Short mmCIF file of C-alpha atoms in Angstrom, two decimals:
data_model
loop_
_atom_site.label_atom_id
_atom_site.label_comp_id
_atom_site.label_asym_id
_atom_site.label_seq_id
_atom_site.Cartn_x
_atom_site.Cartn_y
_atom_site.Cartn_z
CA UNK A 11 163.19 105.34 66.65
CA UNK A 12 163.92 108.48 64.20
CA UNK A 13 161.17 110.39 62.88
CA UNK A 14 162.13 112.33 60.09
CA UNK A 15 159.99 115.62 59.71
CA UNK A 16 157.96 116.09 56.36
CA UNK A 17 157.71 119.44 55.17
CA UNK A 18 154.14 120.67 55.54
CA UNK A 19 152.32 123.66 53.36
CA UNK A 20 148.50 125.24 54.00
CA UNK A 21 145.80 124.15 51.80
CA UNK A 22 142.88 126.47 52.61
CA UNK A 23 140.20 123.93 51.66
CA UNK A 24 141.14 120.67 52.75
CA UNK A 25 143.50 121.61 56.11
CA UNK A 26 146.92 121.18 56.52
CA UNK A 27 148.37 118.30 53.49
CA UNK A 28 151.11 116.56 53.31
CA UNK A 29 153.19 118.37 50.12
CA UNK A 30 155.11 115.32 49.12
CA UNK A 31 151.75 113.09 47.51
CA UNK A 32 148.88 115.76 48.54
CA UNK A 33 147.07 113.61 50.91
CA UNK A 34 145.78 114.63 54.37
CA UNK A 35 147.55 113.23 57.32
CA UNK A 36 145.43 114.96 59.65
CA UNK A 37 143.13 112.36 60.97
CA UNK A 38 140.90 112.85 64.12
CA UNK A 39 140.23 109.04 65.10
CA UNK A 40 144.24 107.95 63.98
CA UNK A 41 143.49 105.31 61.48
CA UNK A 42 145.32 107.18 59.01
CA UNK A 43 148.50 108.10 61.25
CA UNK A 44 151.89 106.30 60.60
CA UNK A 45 151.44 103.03 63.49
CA UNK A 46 154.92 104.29 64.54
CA UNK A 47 154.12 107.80 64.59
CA UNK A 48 151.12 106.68 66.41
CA UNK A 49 152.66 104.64 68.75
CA UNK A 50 154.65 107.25 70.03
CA UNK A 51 152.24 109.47 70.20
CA UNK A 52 150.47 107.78 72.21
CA UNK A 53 153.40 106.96 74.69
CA UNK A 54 154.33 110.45 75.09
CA UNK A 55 150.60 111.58 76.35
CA UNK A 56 150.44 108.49 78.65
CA UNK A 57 154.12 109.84 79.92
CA UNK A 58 152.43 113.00 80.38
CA UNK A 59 149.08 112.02 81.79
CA UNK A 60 151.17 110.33 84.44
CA UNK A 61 153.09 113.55 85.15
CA UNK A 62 150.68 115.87 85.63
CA UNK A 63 148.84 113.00 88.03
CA UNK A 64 151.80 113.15 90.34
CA UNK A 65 152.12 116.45 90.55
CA UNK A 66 148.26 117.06 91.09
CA UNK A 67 148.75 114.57 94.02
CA UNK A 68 146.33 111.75 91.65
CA UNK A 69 146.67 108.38 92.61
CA UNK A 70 145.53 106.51 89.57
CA UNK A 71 144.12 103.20 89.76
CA UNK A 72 142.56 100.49 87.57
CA UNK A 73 138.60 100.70 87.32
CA UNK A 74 136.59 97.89 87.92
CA UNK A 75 132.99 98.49 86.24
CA UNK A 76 130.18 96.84 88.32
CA UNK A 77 128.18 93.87 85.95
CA UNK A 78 125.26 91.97 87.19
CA UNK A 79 125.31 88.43 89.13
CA UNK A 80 124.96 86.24 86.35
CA UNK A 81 121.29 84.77 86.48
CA UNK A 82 120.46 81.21 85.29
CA UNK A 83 117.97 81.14 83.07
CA UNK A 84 114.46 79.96 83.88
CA UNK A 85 113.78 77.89 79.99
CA UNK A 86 111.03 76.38 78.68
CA UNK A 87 112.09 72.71 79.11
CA UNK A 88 111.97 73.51 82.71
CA UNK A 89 108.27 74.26 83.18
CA UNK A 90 107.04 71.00 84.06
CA UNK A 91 109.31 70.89 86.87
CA UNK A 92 109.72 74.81 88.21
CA UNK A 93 106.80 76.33 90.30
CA UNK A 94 106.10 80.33 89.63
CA UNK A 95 106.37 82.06 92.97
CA UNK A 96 104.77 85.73 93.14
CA UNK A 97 102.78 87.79 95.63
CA UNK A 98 102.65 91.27 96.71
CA UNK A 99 98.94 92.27 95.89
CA UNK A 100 95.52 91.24 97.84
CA UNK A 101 95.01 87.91 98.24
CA UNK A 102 91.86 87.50 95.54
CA UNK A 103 94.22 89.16 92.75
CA UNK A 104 96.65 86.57 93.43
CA UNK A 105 94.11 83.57 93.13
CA UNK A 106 92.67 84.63 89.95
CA UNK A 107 96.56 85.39 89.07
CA UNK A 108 97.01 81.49 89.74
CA UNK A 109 93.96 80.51 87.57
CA UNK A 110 95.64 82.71 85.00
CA UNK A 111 98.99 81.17 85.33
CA UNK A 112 97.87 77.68 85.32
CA UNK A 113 95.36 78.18 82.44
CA UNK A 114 98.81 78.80 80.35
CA UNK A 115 100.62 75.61 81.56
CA UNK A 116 102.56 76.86 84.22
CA UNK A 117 103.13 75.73 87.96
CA UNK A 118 102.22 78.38 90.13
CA UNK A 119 101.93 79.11 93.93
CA UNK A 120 101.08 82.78 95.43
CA UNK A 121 103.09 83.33 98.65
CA UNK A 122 101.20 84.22 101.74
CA UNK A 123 100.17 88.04 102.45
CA UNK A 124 103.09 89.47 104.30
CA UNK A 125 103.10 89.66 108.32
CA UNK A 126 105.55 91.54 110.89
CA UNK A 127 107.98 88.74 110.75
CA UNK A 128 108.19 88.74 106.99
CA UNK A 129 109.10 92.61 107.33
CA UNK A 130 112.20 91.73 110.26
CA UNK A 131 113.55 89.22 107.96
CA UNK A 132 113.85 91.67 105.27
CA UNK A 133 115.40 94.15 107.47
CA UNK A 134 117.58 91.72 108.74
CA UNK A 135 118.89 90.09 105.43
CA UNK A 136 118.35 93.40 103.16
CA UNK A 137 119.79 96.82 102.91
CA UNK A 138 119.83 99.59 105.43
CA UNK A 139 117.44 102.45 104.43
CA UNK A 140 114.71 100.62 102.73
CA UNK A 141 110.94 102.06 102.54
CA UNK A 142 108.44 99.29 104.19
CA UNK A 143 106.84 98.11 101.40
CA UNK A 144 110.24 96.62 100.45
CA UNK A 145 110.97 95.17 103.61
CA UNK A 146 107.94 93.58 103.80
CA UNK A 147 108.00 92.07 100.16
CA UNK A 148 111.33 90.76 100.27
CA UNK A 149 111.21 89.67 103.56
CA UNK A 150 107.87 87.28 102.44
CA UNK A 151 109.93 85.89 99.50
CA UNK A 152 112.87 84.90 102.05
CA UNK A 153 110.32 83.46 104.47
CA UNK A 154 108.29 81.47 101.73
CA UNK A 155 111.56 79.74 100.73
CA UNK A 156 112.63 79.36 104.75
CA UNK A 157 109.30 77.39 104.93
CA UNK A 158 109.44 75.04 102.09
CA UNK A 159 113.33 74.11 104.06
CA UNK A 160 111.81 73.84 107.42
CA UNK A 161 109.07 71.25 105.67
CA UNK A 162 112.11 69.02 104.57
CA UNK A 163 113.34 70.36 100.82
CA UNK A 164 116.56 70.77 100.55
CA UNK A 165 118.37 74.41 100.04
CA UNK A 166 119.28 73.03 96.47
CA UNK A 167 116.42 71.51 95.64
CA UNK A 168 114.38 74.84 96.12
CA UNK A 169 116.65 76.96 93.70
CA UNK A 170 116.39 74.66 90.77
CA UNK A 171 112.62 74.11 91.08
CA UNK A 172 111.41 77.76 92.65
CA UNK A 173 111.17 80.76 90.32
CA UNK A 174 110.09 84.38 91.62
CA UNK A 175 108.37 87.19 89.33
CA UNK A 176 107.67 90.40 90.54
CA UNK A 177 107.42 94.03 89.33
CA UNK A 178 109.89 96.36 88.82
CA UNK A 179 110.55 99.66 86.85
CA UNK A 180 113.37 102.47 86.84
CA UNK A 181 112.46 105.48 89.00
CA UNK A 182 113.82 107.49 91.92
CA UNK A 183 111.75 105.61 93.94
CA UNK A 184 112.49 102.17 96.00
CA UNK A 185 111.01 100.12 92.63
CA UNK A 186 113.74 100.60 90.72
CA UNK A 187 115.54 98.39 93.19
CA UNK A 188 112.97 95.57 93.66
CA UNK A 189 115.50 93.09 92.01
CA UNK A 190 118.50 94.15 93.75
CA UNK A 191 117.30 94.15 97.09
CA UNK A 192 115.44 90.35 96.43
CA UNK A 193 119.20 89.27 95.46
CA UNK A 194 120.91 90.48 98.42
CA UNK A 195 118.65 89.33 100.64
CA UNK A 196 118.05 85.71 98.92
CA UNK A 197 122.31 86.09 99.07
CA UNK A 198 122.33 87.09 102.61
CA UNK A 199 119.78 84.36 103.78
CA UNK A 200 121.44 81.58 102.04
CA UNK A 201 119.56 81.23 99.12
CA UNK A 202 122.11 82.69 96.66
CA UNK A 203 121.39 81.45 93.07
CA UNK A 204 117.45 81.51 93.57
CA UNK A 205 116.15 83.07 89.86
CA UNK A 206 114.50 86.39 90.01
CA UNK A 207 112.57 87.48 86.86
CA UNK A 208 111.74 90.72 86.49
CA UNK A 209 108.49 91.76 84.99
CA UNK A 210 109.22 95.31 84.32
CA UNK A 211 106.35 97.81 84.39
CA UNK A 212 107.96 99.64 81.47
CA UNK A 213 107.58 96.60 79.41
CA UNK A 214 108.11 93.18 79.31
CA UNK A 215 110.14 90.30 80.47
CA UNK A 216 113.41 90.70 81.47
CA UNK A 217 114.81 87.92 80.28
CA UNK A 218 116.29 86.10 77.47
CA UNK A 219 113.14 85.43 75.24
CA UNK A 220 114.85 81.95 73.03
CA UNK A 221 113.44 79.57 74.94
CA UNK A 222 112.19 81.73 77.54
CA UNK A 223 110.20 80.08 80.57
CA UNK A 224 107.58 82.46 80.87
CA UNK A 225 106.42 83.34 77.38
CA UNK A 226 105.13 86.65 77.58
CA UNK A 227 102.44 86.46 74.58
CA UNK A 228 99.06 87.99 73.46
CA UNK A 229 97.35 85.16 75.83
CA UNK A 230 99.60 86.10 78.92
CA UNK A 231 98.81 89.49 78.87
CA UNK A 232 95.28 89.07 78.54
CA UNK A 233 95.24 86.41 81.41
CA UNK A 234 97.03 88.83 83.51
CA UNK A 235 95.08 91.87 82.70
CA UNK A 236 91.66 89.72 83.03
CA UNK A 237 93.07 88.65 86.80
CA UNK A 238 93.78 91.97 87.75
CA UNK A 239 90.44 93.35 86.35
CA UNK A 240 88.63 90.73 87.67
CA UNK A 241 90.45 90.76 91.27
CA UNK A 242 89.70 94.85 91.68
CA UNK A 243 85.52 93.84 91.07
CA UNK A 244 85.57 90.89 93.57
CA UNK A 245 87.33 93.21 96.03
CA UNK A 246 84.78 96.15 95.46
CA UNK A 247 82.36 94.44 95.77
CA UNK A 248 83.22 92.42 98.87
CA UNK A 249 83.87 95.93 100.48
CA UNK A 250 80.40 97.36 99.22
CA UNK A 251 78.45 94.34 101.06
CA UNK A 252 80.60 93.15 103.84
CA UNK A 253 79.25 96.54 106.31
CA UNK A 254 76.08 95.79 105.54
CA UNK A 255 75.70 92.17 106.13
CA UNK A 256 72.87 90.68 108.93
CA UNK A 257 74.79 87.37 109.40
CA UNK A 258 78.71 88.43 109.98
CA UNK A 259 80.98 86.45 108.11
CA UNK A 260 78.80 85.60 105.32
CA UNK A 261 80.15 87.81 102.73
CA UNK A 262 83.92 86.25 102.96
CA UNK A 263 82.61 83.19 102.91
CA UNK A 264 80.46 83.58 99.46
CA UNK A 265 83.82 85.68 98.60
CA UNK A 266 85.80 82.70 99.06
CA UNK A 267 83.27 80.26 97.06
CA UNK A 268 83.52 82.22 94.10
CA UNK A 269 86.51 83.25 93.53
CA UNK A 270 87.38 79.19 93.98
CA UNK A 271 84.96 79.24 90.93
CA UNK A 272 86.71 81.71 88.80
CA UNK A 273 89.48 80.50 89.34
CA UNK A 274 88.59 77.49 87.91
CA UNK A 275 87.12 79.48 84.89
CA UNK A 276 90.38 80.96 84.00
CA UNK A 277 92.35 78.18 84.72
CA UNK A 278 89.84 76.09 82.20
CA UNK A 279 89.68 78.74 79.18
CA UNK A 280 90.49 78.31 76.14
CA UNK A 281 92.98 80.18 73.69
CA UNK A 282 91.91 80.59 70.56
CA UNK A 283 94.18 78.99 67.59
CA UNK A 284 93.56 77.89 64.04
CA UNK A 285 95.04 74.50 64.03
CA UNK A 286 94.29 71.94 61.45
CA UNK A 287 93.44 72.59 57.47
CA UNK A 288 93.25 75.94 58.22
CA UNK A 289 96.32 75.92 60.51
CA UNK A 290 98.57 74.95 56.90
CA UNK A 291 96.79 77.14 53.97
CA UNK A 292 97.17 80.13 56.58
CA UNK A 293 101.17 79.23 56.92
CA UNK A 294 101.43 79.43 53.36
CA UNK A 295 100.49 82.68 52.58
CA UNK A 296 101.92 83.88 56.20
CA UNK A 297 98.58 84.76 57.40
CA UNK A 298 98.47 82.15 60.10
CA UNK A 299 100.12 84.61 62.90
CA UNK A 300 97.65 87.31 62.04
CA UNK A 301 94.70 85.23 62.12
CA UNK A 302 95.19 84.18 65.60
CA UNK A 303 96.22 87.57 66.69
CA UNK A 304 92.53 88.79 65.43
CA UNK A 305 90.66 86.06 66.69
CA UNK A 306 92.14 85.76 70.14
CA UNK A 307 91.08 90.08 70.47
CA UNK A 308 87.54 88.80 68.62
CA UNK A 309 87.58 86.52 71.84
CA UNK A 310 88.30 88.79 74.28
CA UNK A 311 85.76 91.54 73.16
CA UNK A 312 82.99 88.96 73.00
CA UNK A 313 83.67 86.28 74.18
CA UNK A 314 81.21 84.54 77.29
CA UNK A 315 83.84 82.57 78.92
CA UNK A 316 84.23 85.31 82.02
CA UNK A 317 80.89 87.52 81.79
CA UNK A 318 79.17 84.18 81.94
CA UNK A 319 81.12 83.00 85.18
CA UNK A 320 80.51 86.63 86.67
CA UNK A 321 76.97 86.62 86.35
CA UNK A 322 76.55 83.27 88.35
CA UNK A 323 78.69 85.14 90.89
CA UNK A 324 76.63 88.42 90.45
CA UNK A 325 73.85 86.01 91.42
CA UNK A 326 75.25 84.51 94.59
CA UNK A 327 76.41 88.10 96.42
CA UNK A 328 72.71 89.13 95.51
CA UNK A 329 71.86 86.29 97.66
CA UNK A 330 73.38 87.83 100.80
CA UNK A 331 71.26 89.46 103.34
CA UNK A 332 72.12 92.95 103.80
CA UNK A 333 70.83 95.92 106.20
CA UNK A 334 70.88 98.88 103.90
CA UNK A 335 69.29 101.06 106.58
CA UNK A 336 72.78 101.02 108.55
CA UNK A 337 74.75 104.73 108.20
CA UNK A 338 78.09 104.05 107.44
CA UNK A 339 80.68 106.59 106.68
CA UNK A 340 82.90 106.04 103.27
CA UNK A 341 86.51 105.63 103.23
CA UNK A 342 88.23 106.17 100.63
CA UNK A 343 92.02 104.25 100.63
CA UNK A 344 94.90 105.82 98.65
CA UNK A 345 98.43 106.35 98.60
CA UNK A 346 101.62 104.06 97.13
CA UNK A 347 100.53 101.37 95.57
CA UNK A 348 101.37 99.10 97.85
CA UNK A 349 100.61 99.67 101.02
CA UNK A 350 96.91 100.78 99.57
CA UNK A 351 96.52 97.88 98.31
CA UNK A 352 97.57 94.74 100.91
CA UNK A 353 95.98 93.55 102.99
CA UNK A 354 97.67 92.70 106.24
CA UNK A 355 100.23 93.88 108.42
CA UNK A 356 101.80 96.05 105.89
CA UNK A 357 99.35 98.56 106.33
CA UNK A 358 98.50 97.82 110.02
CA UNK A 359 95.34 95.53 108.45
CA UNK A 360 93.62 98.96 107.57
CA UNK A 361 90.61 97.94 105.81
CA UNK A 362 89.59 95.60 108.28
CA UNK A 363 90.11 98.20 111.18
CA UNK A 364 88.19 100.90 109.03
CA UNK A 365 85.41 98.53 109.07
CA UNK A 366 85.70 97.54 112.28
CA UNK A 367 85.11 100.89 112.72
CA UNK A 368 81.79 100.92 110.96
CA UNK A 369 83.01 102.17 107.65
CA UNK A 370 82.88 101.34 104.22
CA UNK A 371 85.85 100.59 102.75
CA UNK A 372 86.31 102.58 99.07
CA UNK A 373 89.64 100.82 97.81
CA UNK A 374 91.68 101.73 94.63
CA UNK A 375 91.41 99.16 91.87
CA UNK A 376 94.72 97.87 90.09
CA UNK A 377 93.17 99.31 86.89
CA UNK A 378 93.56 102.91 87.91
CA UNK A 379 97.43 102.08 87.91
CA UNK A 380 97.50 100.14 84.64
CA UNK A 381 95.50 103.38 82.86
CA UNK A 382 98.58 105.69 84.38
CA UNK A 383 100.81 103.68 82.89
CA UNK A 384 99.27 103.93 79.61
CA UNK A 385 98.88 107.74 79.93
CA UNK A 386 102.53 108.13 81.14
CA UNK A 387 103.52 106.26 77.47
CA UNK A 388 101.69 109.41 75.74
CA UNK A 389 103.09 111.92 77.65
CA UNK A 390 106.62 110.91 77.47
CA UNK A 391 106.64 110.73 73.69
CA UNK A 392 104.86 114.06 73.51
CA UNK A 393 107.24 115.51 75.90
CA UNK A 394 109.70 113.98 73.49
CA UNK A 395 108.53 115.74 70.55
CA UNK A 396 108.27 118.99 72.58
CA UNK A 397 111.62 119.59 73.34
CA UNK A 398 113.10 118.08 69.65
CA UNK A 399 114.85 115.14 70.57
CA UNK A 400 117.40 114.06 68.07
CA UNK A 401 114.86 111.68 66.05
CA UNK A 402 112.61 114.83 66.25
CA UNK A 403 115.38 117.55 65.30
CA UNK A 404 115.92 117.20 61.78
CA UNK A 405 116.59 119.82 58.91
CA UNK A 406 113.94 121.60 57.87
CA UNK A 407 114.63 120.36 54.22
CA UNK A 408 114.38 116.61 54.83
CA UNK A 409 110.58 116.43 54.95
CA UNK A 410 110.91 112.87 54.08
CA UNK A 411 112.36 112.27 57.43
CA UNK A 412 109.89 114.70 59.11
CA UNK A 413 106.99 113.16 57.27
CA UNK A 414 108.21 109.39 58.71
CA UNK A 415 108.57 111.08 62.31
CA UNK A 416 105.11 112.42 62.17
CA UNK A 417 103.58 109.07 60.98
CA UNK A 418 105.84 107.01 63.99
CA UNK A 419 104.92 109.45 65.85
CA UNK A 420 101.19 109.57 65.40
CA UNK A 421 100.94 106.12 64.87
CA UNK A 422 102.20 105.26 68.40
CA UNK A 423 99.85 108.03 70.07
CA UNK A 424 96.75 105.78 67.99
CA UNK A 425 97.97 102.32 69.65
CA UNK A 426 98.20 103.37 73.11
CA UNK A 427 94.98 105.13 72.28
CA UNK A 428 93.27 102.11 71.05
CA UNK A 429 95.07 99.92 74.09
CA UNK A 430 93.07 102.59 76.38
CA UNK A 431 90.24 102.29 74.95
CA UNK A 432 90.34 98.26 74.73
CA UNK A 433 90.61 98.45 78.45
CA UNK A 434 88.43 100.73 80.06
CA UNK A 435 85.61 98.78 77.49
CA UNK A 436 86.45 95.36 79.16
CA UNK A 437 86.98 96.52 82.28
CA UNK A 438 83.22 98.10 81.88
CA UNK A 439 82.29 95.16 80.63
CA UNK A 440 83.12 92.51 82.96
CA UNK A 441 82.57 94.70 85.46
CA UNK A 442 78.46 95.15 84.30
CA UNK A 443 78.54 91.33 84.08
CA UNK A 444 78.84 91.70 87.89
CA UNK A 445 76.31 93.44 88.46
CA UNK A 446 77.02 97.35 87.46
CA UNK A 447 77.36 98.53 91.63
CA UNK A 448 80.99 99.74 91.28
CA UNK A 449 82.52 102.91 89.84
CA UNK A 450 83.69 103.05 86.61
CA UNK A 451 87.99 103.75 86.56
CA UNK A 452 89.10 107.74 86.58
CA UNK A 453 89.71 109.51 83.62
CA UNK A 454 93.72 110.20 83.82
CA UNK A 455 93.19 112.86 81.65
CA UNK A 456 90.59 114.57 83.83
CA UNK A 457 93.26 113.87 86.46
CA UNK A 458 95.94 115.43 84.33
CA UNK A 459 93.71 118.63 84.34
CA UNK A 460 92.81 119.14 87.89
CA UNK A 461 96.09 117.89 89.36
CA UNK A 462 98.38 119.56 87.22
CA UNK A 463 98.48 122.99 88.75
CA UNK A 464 99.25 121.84 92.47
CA UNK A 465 101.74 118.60 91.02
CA UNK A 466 103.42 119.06 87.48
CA UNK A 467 102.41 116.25 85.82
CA UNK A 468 105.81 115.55 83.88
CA UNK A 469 107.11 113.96 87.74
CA UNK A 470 106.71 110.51 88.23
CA UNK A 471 108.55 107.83 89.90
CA UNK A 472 107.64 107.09 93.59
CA UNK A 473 104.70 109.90 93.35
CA UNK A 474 102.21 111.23 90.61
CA UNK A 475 99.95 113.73 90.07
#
């Protein structure tokens, strides 16, 4: 191939042109180069890169990039015949979780707490290196699933019609590998294939939402959020009267009776929805969406259903006979969230050995978690406006765009505000329905202020302030 020079003069405002028609032939991405000129181009820097490789000593090679396993889909013509499998926090949470679940049309089962075997299976089928609380968790999964084979399902059988949710989030902590470490070891044990949907604490279901299996709505986040509410209370409370008790025993068992009932109550409730007359005019005018948004919050705010079913329980712990004259030291549990909050082997059964003890048992409710999260949303996008990211960093001339960055700005600092207040007022209010004996959740911006000095506050991931 001949290439045939063309002469080339200096124009001072537009670069180097070509002087035969004027236009630029200087072209940064190629697409107005010559394709032959290009072409060889081309082969004369990839006749060079290799050059310099050898004699740099470079053994090039073709790069594979990692992708994910492909996961089948867990869709909604599959709920009738595909049970929800989750676990991981104390075992009321997780029956109030089922009443929650079922109340919404799906299957459910909560695995058993974790025990010493569950945490050698998930050392033996998982990675090396692992904290506990992983061990333990995936190990459970992997001897749930060994259990349902030993009781005569088949290996196949149990992938099609099993499902697992659990937690995750990105973080330099052990979370951010939650789903990872449940597919290797599912892989490892045999049970390669078995679905694993993430419910990511950042937000969301990780999944494909057409036709998504677990419809993450308005109602499922209020069921869940109810459950875990409602799960801290009976907890509290069980450890606020179970020290004190004359006749031992009695306080699990009244435990047990209600949150049986409860269950029931959330399992039973209804969702608000216009249907009907109503349910067409609405869809006209495109209110109908809207309208149900508003009346299902109208519900939640004042609605009977569960401060009606927790002052019938309020009643029954009242009927317990207690020895307030007993002197019982407090203890107050904290640390990761998980191992503060099981209740079994994974923390060497701590709350019943504190009590054993002759303590009183202080735990950490689940809300104290979900307010961080909330406050961790308003800090990051303050600390994103701080330090002028690029939707932030605009001329000083455009205040139209500076205007719209305020009001996005502003108006997401309102909703999470609103979402925090929303919360702590149910979670006051359900938990006066009760009977008013626990504590009300910790400011996290009280917390900010006293723990930012000895921990900044902008670190998070496997600890917080």
């Amino acid at each position: 191939m001949s290439l045939k020079q063309q002469p080339i003069t200096k124009d001072t405002s537009n670069g180097f042109k070509n002087s035969t028609n004027g236009k630029d032939n200087s072209s940064t991405n190629g697409k107005d180069t010559n394709p032959e000129i290009q072409s060889f181009i081309d082969l004369q820097m990839e006749k060079e890169r290799i050059r310099l490789e050898k004699e740099a000593g470079i053994t090039s090679s073709n790069i594979q990039h990692f992708s994910a396993p492909t996961e089948n889909l867990f869709t909604a013509d599959q709920r009738g015949n595909t049970t929800l499998l989750f676990g991981g926090l104390t075992w009321g949470h997780e029956h109030l979780i089922e009443g929650a679940f079922r109340g919404l049309g799906y299957k459910t089962t909560a695995i058993p707490t974790p025990d010493v075997e569950s945490f050698q299976l998930g050392k033996e089928y998982g990675n090396n290196g692992q904290c506990n609380p992983t061990y333990f968790t995936v190990g459970n999964l992997v001897q749930y699933l060994q259990s349902l084979e030993n009781k005569g399902m088949s290996r196949e059988e149990i992938i099609d019609k099993h499902v697992f949710v659990t937690a995750g989030a990105c973080g330099p902590c052990r979370f951010g590998m939650y789903e990872a470490e449940y597919r290797l070891a599912l892989r490892n044990s045999g049970f390669d294939g078995f679905r694993v949907i993430l419910f990511q604490q950042t937000g969301g279901l990780d999944q494909v939402e057409m036709e998504a299996g677990l419809e993450m709505n308005l109602d499922f986040s209020m069921a869940i959020i109810n459950a875990f509410n409602m799960g801290d209370m009976f907890n509290g409370v069980g450890y606020q009267i179970r020290p004190y008790e004359v006749v031992s025993g009695k306080t699990d068992e009244v435990m047990q009776e209600n949150l049986d009932f409860m269950h029931d109550v959330m399992r039973d409730k209804s969702r608000y929805e216009t249907t009907g007359t109503w349910k067409r005019i609405l869809s006209m005018v495109k209110l109908d969406g809207t309208v149900d948004y508003m009346g299902k919050f109208y519900d939640q705010l004042f609605g009977k259903d569960y401060t009606g079913g927790l002052n019938k329980v309020r009643d029954s712990f009242n009927e317990i006979e207690v020895d307030r004259f007993r002197v019982k030291p407090v203890v107050k549990v904290t640390g990761e969230f998980w191992a503060q909050l099981t209740e079994g082997d994974g923390n060497f059964n701590m709350f019943r050995f504190l009590e054993g003890e002759n303590a009183e048992v202080l735990v950490e409710p689940v809300g104290t978690w979900i307010q961080y999260i909330m406050w961790q949303y308003k800090a990051k996008i303050r600390g994103r406006k701080s330090v002028g990211e690029e939707e932030f960093d605009v001329p000083a001339w455009r205040l139209d765009k500076k205007l719209a960055n305020e009001l996005s700005f502003w108006k997401k600092i309102a909703t999470m505000t609103v979402a925090e207040k929303m919360f702590t007022r149910e979670y006051n209010r359900l938990q006066h329905a009760l009977g008013g004996s626990l504590h009300h959740l910790i400011d996290q911006y009280e917390l900010q202020r006293l723990g930012h000095p000895y921990y900044n506050t902008n670190s998070g991931g496997g600890e917080g302030h």
